Coordinates of C-alpha atoms in Angstrom, one line a residue:
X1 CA -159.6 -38.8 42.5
X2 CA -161.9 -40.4 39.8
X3 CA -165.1 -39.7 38.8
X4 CA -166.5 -42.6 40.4
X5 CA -165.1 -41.9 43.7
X6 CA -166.5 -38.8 43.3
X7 CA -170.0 -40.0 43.2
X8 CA -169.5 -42.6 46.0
X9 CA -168.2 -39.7 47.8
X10 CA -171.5 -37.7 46.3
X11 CA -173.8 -40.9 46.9
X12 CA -172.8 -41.3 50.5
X13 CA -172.7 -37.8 51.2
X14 CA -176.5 -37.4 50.0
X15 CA -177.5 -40.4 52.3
X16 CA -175.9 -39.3 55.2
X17 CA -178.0 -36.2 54.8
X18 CA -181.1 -37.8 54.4
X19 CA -180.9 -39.6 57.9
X20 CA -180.2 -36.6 59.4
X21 CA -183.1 -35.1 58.1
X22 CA -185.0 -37.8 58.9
X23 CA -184.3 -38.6 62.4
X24 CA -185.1 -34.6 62.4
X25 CA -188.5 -34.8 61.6
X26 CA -188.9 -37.6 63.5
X27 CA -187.9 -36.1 66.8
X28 CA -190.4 -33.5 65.4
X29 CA -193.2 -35.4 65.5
X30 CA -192.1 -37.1 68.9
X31 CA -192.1 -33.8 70.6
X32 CA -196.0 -33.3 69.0
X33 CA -196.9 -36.8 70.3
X34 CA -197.7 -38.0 66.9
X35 CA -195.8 -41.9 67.1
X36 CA -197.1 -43.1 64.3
X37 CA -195.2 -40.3 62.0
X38 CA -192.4 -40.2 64.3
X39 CA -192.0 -44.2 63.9
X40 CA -192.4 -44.0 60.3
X41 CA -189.3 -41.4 60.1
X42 CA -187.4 -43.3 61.9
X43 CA -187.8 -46.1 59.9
X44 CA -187.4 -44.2 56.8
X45 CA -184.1 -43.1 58.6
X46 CA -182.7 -46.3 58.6
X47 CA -183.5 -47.4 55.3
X48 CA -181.5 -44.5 54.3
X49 CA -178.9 -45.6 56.4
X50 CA -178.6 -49.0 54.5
X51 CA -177.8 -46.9 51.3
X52 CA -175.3 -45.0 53.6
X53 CA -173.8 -48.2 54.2
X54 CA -173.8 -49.1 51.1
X55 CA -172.2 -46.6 49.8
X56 CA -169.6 -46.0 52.7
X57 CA -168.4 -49.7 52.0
X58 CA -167.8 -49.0 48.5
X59 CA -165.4 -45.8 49.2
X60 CA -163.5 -47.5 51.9
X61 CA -160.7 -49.8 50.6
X62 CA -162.3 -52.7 52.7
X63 CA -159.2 -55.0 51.8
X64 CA -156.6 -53.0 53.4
X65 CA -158.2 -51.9 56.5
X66 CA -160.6 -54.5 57.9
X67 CA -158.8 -56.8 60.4
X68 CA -156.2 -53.9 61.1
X69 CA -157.0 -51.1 64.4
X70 CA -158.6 -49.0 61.3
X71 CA -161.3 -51.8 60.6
X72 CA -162.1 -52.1 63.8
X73 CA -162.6 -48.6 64.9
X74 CA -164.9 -48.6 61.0
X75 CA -166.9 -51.4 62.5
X76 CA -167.3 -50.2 65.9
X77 CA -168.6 -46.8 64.1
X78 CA -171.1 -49.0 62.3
X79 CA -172.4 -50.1 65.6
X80 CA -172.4 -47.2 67.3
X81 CA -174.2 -45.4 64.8
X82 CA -177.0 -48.1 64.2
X83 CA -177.8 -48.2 68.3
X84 CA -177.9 -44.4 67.6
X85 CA -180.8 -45.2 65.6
X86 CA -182.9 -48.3 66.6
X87 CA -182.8 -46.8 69.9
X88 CA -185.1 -44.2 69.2
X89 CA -187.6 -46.5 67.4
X90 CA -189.4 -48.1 70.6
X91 CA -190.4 -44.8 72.2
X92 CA -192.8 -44.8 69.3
X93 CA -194.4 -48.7 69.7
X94 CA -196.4 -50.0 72.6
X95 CA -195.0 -52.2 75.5
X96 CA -195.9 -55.6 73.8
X97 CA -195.0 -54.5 70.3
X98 CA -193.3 -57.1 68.4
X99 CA -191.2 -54.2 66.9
X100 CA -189.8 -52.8 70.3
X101 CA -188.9 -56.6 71.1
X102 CA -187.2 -57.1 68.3
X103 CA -185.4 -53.8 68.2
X104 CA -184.5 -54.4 71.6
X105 CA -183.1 -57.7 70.7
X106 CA -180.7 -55.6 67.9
X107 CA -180.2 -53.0 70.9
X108 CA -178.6 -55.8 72.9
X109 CA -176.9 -57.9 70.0
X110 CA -175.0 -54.5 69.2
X111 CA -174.0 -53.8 72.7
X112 CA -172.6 -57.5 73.0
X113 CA -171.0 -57.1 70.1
X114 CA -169.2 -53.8 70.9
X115 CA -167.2 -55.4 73.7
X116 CA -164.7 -56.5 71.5
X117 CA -163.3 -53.1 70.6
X118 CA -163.4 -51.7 74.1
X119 CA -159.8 -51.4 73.6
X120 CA -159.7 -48.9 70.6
X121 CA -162.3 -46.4 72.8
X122 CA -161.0 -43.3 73.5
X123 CA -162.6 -41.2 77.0
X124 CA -166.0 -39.6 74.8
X125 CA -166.6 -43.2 73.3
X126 CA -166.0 -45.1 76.2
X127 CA -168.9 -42.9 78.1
X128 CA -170.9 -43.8 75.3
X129 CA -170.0 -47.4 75.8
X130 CA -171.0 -47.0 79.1
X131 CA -174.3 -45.3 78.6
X132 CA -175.0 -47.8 76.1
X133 CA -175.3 -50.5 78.3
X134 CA -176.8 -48.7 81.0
X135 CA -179.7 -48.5 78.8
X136 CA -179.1 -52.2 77.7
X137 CA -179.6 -53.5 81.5
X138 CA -182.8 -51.4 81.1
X139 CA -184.1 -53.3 77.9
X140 CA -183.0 -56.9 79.0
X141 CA -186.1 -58.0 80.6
X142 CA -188.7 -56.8 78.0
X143 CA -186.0 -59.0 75.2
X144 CA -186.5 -62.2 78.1
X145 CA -189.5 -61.6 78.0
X146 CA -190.4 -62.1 73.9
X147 CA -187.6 -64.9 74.0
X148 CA -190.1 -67.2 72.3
X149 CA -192.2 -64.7 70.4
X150 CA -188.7 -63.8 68.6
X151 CA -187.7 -67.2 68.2
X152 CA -190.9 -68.2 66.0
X153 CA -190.5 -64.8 63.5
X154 CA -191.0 -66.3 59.9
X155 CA -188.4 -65.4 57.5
X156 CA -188.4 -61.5 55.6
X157 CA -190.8 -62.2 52.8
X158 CA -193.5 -63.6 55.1
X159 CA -193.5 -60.7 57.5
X160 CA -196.9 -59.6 58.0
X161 CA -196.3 -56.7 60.3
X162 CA -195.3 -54.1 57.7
X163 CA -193.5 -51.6 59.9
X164 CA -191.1 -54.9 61.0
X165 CA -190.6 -56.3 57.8
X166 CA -189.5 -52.8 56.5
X167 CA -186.8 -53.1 59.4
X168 CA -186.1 -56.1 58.8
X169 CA -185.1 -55.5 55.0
X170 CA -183.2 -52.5 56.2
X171 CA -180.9 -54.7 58.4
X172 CA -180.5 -57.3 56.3
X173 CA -178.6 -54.6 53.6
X174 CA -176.9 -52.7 56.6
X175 CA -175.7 -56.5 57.8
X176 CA -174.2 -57.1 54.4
X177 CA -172.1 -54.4 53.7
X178 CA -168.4 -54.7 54.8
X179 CA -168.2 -51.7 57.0
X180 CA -171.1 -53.9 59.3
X181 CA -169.1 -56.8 61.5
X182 CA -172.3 -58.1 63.2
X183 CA -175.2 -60.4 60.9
X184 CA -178.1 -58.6 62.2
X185 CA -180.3 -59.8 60.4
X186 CA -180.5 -63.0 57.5
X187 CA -180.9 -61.9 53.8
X188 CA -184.5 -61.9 53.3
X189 CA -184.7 -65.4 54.8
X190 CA -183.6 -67.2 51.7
X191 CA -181.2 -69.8 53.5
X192 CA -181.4 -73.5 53.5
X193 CA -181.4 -73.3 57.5
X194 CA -183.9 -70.7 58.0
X195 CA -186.2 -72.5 55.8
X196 CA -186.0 -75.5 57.4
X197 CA -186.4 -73.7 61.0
X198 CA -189.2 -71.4 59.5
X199 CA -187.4 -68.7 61.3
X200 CA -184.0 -66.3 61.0
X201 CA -183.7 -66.5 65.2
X202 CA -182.7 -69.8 66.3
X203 CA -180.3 -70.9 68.3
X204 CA -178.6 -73.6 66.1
X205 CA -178.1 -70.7 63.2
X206 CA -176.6 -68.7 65.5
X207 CA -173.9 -72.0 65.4
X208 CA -174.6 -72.1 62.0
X209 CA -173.0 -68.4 61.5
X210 CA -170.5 -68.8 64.6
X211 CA -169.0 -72.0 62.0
X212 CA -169.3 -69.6 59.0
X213 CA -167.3 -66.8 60.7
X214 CA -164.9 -68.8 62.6
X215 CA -164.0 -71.7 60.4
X216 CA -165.1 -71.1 56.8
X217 CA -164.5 -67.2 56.4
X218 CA -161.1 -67.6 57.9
X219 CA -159.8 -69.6 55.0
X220 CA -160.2 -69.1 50.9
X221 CA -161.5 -72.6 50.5
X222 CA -163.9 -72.0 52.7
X223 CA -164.8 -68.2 51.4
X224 CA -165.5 -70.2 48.0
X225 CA -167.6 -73.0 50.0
X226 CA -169.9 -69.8 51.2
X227 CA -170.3 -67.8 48.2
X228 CA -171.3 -71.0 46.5
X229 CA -173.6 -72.0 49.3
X230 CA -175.2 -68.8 48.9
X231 CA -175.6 -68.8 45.0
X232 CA -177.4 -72.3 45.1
X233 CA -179.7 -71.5 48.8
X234 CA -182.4 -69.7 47.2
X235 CA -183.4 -72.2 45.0
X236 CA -182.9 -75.2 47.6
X237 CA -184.7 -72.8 50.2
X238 CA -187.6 -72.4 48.2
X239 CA -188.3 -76.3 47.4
X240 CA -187.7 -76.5 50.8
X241 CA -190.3 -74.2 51.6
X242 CA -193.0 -76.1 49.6
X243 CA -192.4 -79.2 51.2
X244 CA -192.9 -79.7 54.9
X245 CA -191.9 -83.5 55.2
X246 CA -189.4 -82.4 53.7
X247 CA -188.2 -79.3 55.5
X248 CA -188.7 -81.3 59.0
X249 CA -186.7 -84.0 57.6
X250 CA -183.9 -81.3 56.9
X251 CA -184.2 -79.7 60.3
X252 CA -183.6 -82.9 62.2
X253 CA -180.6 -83.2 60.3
X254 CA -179.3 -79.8 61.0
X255 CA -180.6 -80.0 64.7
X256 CA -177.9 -83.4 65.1
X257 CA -175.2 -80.9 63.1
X258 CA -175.5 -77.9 65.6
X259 CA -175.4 -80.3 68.6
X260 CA -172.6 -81.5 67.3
X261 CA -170.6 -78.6 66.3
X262 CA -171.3 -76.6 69.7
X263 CA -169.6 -80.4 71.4
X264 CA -166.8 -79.6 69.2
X265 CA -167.1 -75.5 70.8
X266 CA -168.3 -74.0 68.5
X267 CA -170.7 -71.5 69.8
X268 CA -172.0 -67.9 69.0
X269 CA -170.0 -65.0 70.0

């Protein structure tokens, strides 16, 4: 083994640790009562997660597992492991917190997703499964019920709830890394759609990513045709962002795409 697998090893080792020891204290102060601590190590504890991810995608030879029984029990790892701890975070918020709605929007997005590797469960992980969405069906109503206040979020870098935005930064790494098969979150809203929608949760990027992941990513032109997209998005983003005839000229245009793409079935997972 190499030195540099060595210190992947090292790097993910040391961030695995650290969410453990977060999530520690912050069951600590959840026993005391104190949310506001409690909340802030368990955000703390997924940002260190992120690096986990990070650094767990770097080790694993993505390449020759992803798409095979391995990369799909990696993947449904990921997800288990992230419900494992979101789920804690809205014990800590109020009711009509904008973070527990939009954790419990993740909650649900993960369990959803999870359904697709059902098949590689063994007994333990499928009574996990099960609990899972036990506590899904729980959730549902208050996720309903902030349908529209989650639809209008502005992207990352306009966040002015601090304790979301951190969250949101945190999923938007996790999301990115290969061992993660669900887009959680946009990357810090730089994207010529979200710009034009002012939002990252919208119905018509959710076709937007369902076209991405079921057309484009499944062939090498079209792996090109996104990398390039997202080396040039920024800057169009930003100009878009600065010019709101503009931006609503661009979002009627993509409104008339997404309708037409979902007639041609092409819808979100």
């Amino acid at each position: 083994m190499s030195d540099i697998e060595n210190m992947q090893i090292q790097r993910a080792t040391n961030a695995s640790n650290e969410v453990s020891r977060l999530m520690g204290r912050g069951e600590y102060y959840k026993g005391r009562g104190d949310n506001a601590q409690a909340l802030n190590n368990y955000i703390s504890a997924l940002e260190a997660y992120a690096g986990y991810a990070e650094a767990k995608s770097e080790i694993i030879s993505v390449s020759a597992v992803m798409g095979s029984s391995q990369g799909e029990i990696i993947s449904s790892d990921t997800l288990f492991e992230l419900f494992g701890l979101l789920q804690f975070i809205p014990s800590c918020c109020n009711s009509d917190s904008i973070v527990r709605a939009y954790i419990d929007s993740r909650l649900v997005q993960i369990y959803q997703w999870l359904d697709q590797y059902e098949k590689f469960f063994d007994e333990n992980t499928l009574q996990r499964y099960e609990n899972i969405g036990n506590y899904v069906r729980e959730i549902e109503p208050n996720v309903s019920k902030n349908k529209e206040r989650l639809s209008t979020l502005k992207p990352i870098k306009e966040e002015s709830d601090e304790a979301l935005k951190i969250i949101r930064k945190a999923l938007s790494k996790i999301s990115y890394t290969k061992i993660c098969p669900l887009k959680l979150e946009e990357s810090s809203g730089c994207f010529i759609a979200t710009a034009a929608y002012s939002t990252p949760i919208h119905p018509d990027l959710d076709t937007f990513r369902a076209f991405r992941d079921e057309k484009l990513l499944t062939h090498w032109i079209g792996n090109k045709l996104v990398e390039i997209y997202y080396q040039l998005s920024p800057s169009v983003a930003e100009y878009i962002n600065q010019k709101p005839r503009i931006k609503r000229f661009v979002r009627r245009q993509l409104e008339s795409l997404a309708t037409w793409m979902r007639n041609q079935g092409i819808t979100k997972n």
